[in-house]
Amino acid sequence: MKKYIFLLLLPFIAFVSCDNDDDDYSLDNYRVDIATVENPDNDPYFYLIRDNGIRLWVGATNYPNYRPRTEQRVLADYTLLYDRPEGSNYDHDVRLNDAYNILTKDVEILSEGESDNFGNDQVGIYNMWIGSHYVNIRFYYRGYNKTHYINLVWDESQPYEDGKIRLELRHDANNDATNRTYNGIVSFDLDSLIDELDINSSSVDFVIHVNNFNENNKEYPFTYKFNDNNYSSMDFDRDDYTDNQENNIK
């Protein structure tokens, strides 16, 4: 069964600064990063974990009813305020200027006869990288007014002879028209697949196959290391918040 997780655009989140000094807005302190929310008690205050393991404590908010969900991936626009002392639970205090929920899904495991359920329509890839235990994909597709679906699937009936794991990025356009081009970001949780694999090594090699606009079967190889942050730095800016503002992707 497909697991559809809604992609939501968060309202602008303005946080109260602990210091009104204009230096808070310096280029050295301002960042846009992908991170994972941790808020196990559903508190008004929460923290973010960047994919390199850095823990960011988020300060007071102008939206006290906002409850970010644990394990939600976000594109976070924030300003570094203070460094925490060595031995603290967090590395920095930050002011969150804005945040955008990223579609976050498990890897689907294909059962016999299910392959056609996920579609195989063309999709374009801007970039693809591993962060923490997620495969992150910035992509684009063509559509108009219907809901589309994006999934990463594993078909164990098509193994590589050298032991690599074959994955497929599947796009179901739902028979939509192709009037417009939309952008999107999605994170797939690799741990949801690792639990199903019998691996006796410290890493595993994957190859993601994509029915790309320019190449029918483009391959993206990568290695996932266990017990490692698997951090790959990506540059983002405020323009990236426009991704998925008007699209219908689940």
Short mmCIF file of C-alpha atoms in Angstrom, two decimals:
data_model
loop_
_atom_site.label_atom_id
_atom_site.label_comp_id
_atom_site.label_asym_id
_atom_site.label_seq_id
_atom_site.Cartn_x
_atom_site.Cartn_y
_atom_site.Cartn_z
CA MET A 1 0.00 0.00 0.00
CA LYS A 2 1.29 3.45 -0.81
CA LYS A 3 2.15 5.72 2.03
CA TYR A 4 1.24 9.27 1.12
CA ILE A 5 2.58 12.00 3.31
CA PHE A 6 1.28 15.45 2.64
CA LEU A 7 3.71 18.14 1.68
CA LEU A 8 2.80 21.27 3.61
CA LEU A 9 4.08 24.76 3.23
CA LEU A 10 4.55 26.20 6.67
CA PRO A 11 3.48 29.76 7.35
CA PHE A 12 6.26 32.24 7.86
CA ILE A 13 7.72 31.65 11.29
CA ALA A 14 9.11 34.79 12.91
CA PHE A 15 11.02 34.21 16.11
CA VAL A 16 11.71 36.74 18.81
CA SER A 17 15.37 37.65 18.84
CA CYS A 18 17.32 37.45 22.04
CA ASP A 19 19.35 40.39 20.78
CA ASN A 20 18.16 43.14 18.45
CA ASP A 21 21.70 43.94 17.29
CA ASP A 22 21.88 44.10 13.50
CA ASP A 23 24.92 41.81 13.65
CA ASP A 24 22.46 38.93 14.11
CA TYR A 25 21.64 39.29 10.42
CA SER A 26 25.23 39.22 9.19
CA LEU A 27 26.06 36.83 6.39
CA ASP A 28 28.34 34.90 8.73
CA ASN A 29 25.40 34.07 11.04
CA TYR A 30 22.67 33.47 8.47
CA ARG A 31 22.14 29.98 7.02
CA VAL A 32 19.63 27.88 5.10
CA ASP A 33 19.98 24.14 5.74
CA ILE A 34 18.05 20.89 5.62
CA ALA A 35 17.53 19.52 9.12
CA THR A 36 15.37 17.08 11.05
CA VAL A 37 12.98 18.27 13.75
CA GLU A 38 13.16 16.77 17.23
CA ASN A 39 10.17 17.56 19.45
CA PRO A 40 9.24 14.32 21.25
CA ASP A 41 7.08 16.04 23.87
CA ASN A 42 5.26 18.28 21.38
CA ASP A 43 6.52 21.36 23.23
CA PRO A 44 6.44 24.95 22.00
CA TYR A 45 10.23 24.82 22.03
CA PHE A 46 12.16 22.30 19.97
CA TYR A 47 15.48 21.69 18.30
CA LEU A 48 16.82 20.85 14.87
CA ILE A 49 19.50 18.32 13.95
CA ARG A 50 21.49 19.15 10.86
CA ASP A 51 22.65 16.23 8.77
CA ASN A 52 26.21 16.59 10.10
CA GLY A 53 24.92 16.01 13.64
CA ILE A 54 24.99 19.67 14.75
CA ARG A 55 22.11 20.32 17.17
CA LEU A 56 20.36 23.71 17.03
CA TRP A 57 18.16 24.90 19.88
CA VAL A 58 15.33 27.13 18.59
CA GLY A 59 14.41 30.08 20.83
CA ALA A 60 11.10 31.82 21.62
CA THR A 61 8.50 32.06 18.88
CA ASN A 62 5.79 34.49 17.86
CA TYR A 63 3.61 31.42 17.09
CA PRO A 64 3.30 29.59 20.43
CA ASN A 65 0.73 27.13 19.07
CA TYR A 66 3.08 25.85 16.41
CA ARG A 67 4.05 22.24 17.16
CA PRO A 68 6.68 20.87 14.76
CA ARG A 69 6.57 17.08 14.44
CA THR A 70 9.48 14.84 15.40
CA GLU A 71 11.31 13.34 12.41
CA GLN A 72 9.85 15.93 10.04
CA ARG A 73 12.45 17.10 7.54
CA VAL A 74 12.58 20.86 7.04
CA LEU A 75 14.40 23.42 4.97
CA ALA A 76 15.26 25.84 7.76
CA ASP A 77 16.17 29.51 7.41
CA TYR A 78 17.88 30.52 10.65
CA THR A 79 20.30 32.92 12.28
CA LEU A 80 23.02 31.72 14.65
CA LEU A 81 22.77 33.60 17.94
CA TYR A 82 25.06 31.91 20.45
CA ASP A 83 27.45 29.01 20.71
CA ARG A 84 26.65 26.65 23.57
CA PRO A 85 29.53 25.70 25.92
CA GLU A 86 31.29 22.37 25.46
CA GLY A 87 29.31 19.52 27.02
CA SER A 88 25.90 21.07 26.36
CA ASN A 89 23.08 19.09 24.78
CA TYR A 90 23.04 21.56 21.88
CA ASP A 91 25.73 23.21 19.78
CA HIS A 92 24.07 26.55 19.02
CA ASP A 93 21.11 28.73 19.90
CA VAL A 94 19.35 29.96 16.78
CA ARG A 95 16.53 32.18 15.66
CA LEU A 96 14.39 30.38 13.10
CA ASN A 97 13.40 32.92 10.46
CA ASP A 98 11.36 30.59 8.28
CA ALA A 99 10.85 26.86 7.75
CA TYR A 100 9.46 24.71 4.99
CA ASN A 101 8.32 21.13 5.52
CA ILE A 102 9.96 18.65 3.16
CA LEU A 103 8.01 15.65 1.94
CA THR A 104 9.42 12.79 4.04
CA LYS A 105 8.72 9.16 3.15
CA ASP A 106 9.90 5.59 3.71
CA VAL A 107 11.35 3.47 0.92
CA GLU A 108 8.60 1.27 -0.51
CA ILE A 109 9.26 -2.45 -0.85
CA LEU A 110 7.62 -3.91 -3.93
CA SER A 111 5.57 -7.05 -3.61
CA GLU A 112 4.88 -9.27 -6.61
CA GLY A 113 2.52 -7.58 -9.03
CA GLU A 114 2.77 -4.13 -7.39
CA SER A 115 5.23 -2.49 -9.76
CA ASP A 116 2.58 -0.78 -11.89
CA ASN A 117 0.95 0.73 -8.81
CA PHE A 118 3.71 3.33 -8.50
CA GLY A 119 3.74 4.62 -12.07
CA ASN A 120 6.86 5.31 -14.10
CA ASP A 121 6.37 8.77 -15.57
CA GLN A 122 9.31 11.00 -16.39
CA VAL A 123 10.90 13.20 -13.76
CA GLY A 124 13.90 15.53 -13.88
CA ILE A 125 16.65 15.58 -11.25
CA TYR A 126 18.48 18.74 -10.17
CA ASN A 127 20.59 16.94 -7.58
CA MET A 128 20.54 13.91 -5.29
CA TRP A 129 22.57 13.39 -2.12
CA ILE A 130 22.70 11.54 1.19
CA GLY A 131 22.22 13.45 4.43
CA SER A 132 22.21 11.54 7.71
CA HIS A 133 20.06 8.45 6.93
CA TYR A 134 18.07 10.10 4.14
CA VAL A 135 18.34 10.26 0.38
CA ASN A 136 17.42 13.82 -0.54
CA ILE A 137 16.25 14.63 -4.06
CA ARG A 138 15.55 17.99 -5.66
CA PHE A 139 13.47 17.31 -8.74
CA TYR A 140 11.05 18.77 -11.25
CA TYR A 141 8.08 17.38 -13.15
CA ARG A 142 5.37 18.54 -15.53
CA GLY A 143 1.71 18.68 -14.63
CA TYR A 144 -1.33 20.87 -14.36
CA ASN A 145 -4.14 20.31 -11.86
CA LYS A 146 -3.96 16.73 -10.56
CA THR A 147 -2.20 15.19 -7.58
CA HIS A 148 1.11 13.48 -8.43
CA TYR A 149 2.99 10.88 -6.39
CA ILE A 150 6.71 10.36 -5.90
CA ASN A 151 8.17 7.20 -4.34
CA LEU A 152 11.47 5.40 -3.96
CA VAL A 153 10.95 1.67 -4.37
CA TRP A 154 13.03 -1.46 -3.94
CA ASP A 155 12.32 -4.43 -6.19
CA GLU A 156 14.29 -7.35 -4.76
CA SER A 157 13.44 -9.40 -7.85
CA GLN A 158 15.98 -7.32 -9.83
CA PRO A 159 19.24 -7.65 -7.87
CA TYR A 160 22.70 -6.68 -9.09
CA GLU A 161 25.16 -9.56 -9.36
CA ASP A 162 27.77 -7.62 -7.38
CA GLY A 163 25.48 -7.13 -4.41
CA LYS A 164 24.40 -3.54 -5.05
CA ILE A 165 20.81 -2.65 -4.16
CA ARG A 166 18.67 -1.45 -7.07
CA LEU A 167 16.20 1.31 -6.22
CA GLU A 168 13.82 3.12 -8.54
CA LEU A 169 12.48 6.65 -8.22
CA ARG A 170 8.88 6.36 -9.37
CA HIS A 171 6.69 9.26 -10.44
CA ASP A 172 2.97 8.74 -10.98
CA ALA A 173 1.59 11.71 -12.94
CA ASN A 174 -1.99 10.49 -12.51
CA ASN A 175 -2.66 11.10 -16.23
CA ASP A 176 -2.24 14.83 -15.69
CA ALA A 177 -1.66 17.36 -18.47
CA THR A 178 1.87 18.76 -18.87
CA ASN A 179 1.12 22.48 -19.05
CA ARG A 180 3.45 23.57 -16.24
CA THR A 181 6.79 22.66 -14.66
CA TYR A 182 6.93 22.21 -10.88
CA ASN A 183 9.87 21.85 -8.50
CA GLY A 184 10.05 19.69 -5.40
CA ILE A 185 12.24 18.36 -2.60
CA VAL A 186 11.75 14.94 -1.02
CA SER A 187 13.63 12.95 1.65
CA PHE A 188 13.47 9.15 1.72
CA ASP A 189 14.39 7.37 4.98
CA LEU A 190 16.99 4.71 4.16
CA ASP A 191 16.65 3.11 7.58
CA SER A 192 13.19 1.92 6.57
CA LEU A 193 14.93 -0.25 3.96
CA ILE A 194 18.04 -1.20 5.92
CA ASP A 195 15.82 -2.95 8.46
CA GLU A 196 14.71 -5.30 5.67
CA LEU A 197 18.21 -6.13 4.42
CA ASP A 198 20.57 -8.80 5.76
CA ILE A 199 23.87 -6.92 5.56
CA ASN A 200 27.12 -7.99 7.24
CA SER A 201 29.24 -4.96 6.43
CA SER A 202 29.67 -1.33 7.51
CA SER A 203 28.11 0.09 4.35
CA VAL A 204 25.86 -0.75 1.41
CA ASP A 205 25.94 0.37 -2.22
CA PHE A 206 22.76 1.58 -3.89
CA VAL A 207 21.94 2.53 -7.45
CA ILE A 208 18.85 4.69 -7.99
CA HIS A 209 17.28 4.37 -11.45
CA VAL A 210 15.27 7.31 -12.78
CA ASN A 211 13.07 7.61 -15.84
CA ASN A 212 14.62 10.98 -16.60
CA PHE A 213 13.40 13.54 -19.12
CA ASN A 214 16.74 13.51 -20.92
CA GLU A 215 17.68 9.85 -20.42
CA ASN A 216 15.13 7.07 -20.12
CA ASN A 217 17.14 5.23 -17.46
CA LYS A 218 19.62 7.45 -15.67
CA GLU A 219 21.54 5.83 -12.80
CA TYR A 220 22.66 7.51 -9.58
CA PRO A 221 25.11 5.33 -7.58
CA PHE A 222 25.98 6.06 -3.95
CA THR A 223 27.23 4.40 -0.78
CA TYR A 224 25.37 4.53 2.52
CA LYS A 225 27.63 4.10 5.57
CA PHE A 226 26.16 2.77 8.78
CA ASN A 227 26.80 4.68 12.02
CA ASP A 228 27.93 7.72 10.05
CA ASN A 229 26.34 11.12 9.47
CA ASN A 230 26.78 10.68 5.69
CA TYR A 231 26.89 14.44 5.47
CA SER A 232 27.01 16.13 2.08
CA SER A 233 26.79 19.90 2.17
CA MET A 234 24.34 21.55 -0.22
CA ASP A 235 23.93 25.27 -0.79
CA PHE A 236 20.42 26.67 -0.40
CA ASP A 237 19.02 30.17 -0.40
CA ARG A 238 15.68 31.86 0.19
CA ASP A 239 14.59 31.19 -3.40
CA ASP A 240 14.40 27.49 -2.57
CA TYR A 241 11.29 28.19 -0.49
CA THR A 242 9.35 28.63 -3.72
CA ASP A 243 9.71 24.90 -4.49
CA ASN A 244 6.33 23.16 -4.24
CA GLN A 245 4.37 26.28 -3.32
CA GLU A 246 1.73 25.55 -5.91
CA ASN A 247 2.22 21.92 -6.82
CA ASN A 248 0.35 18.76 -5.81
CA ILE A 249 2.95 16.14 -4.98
CA LYS A 250 2.60 13.40 -2.36
#
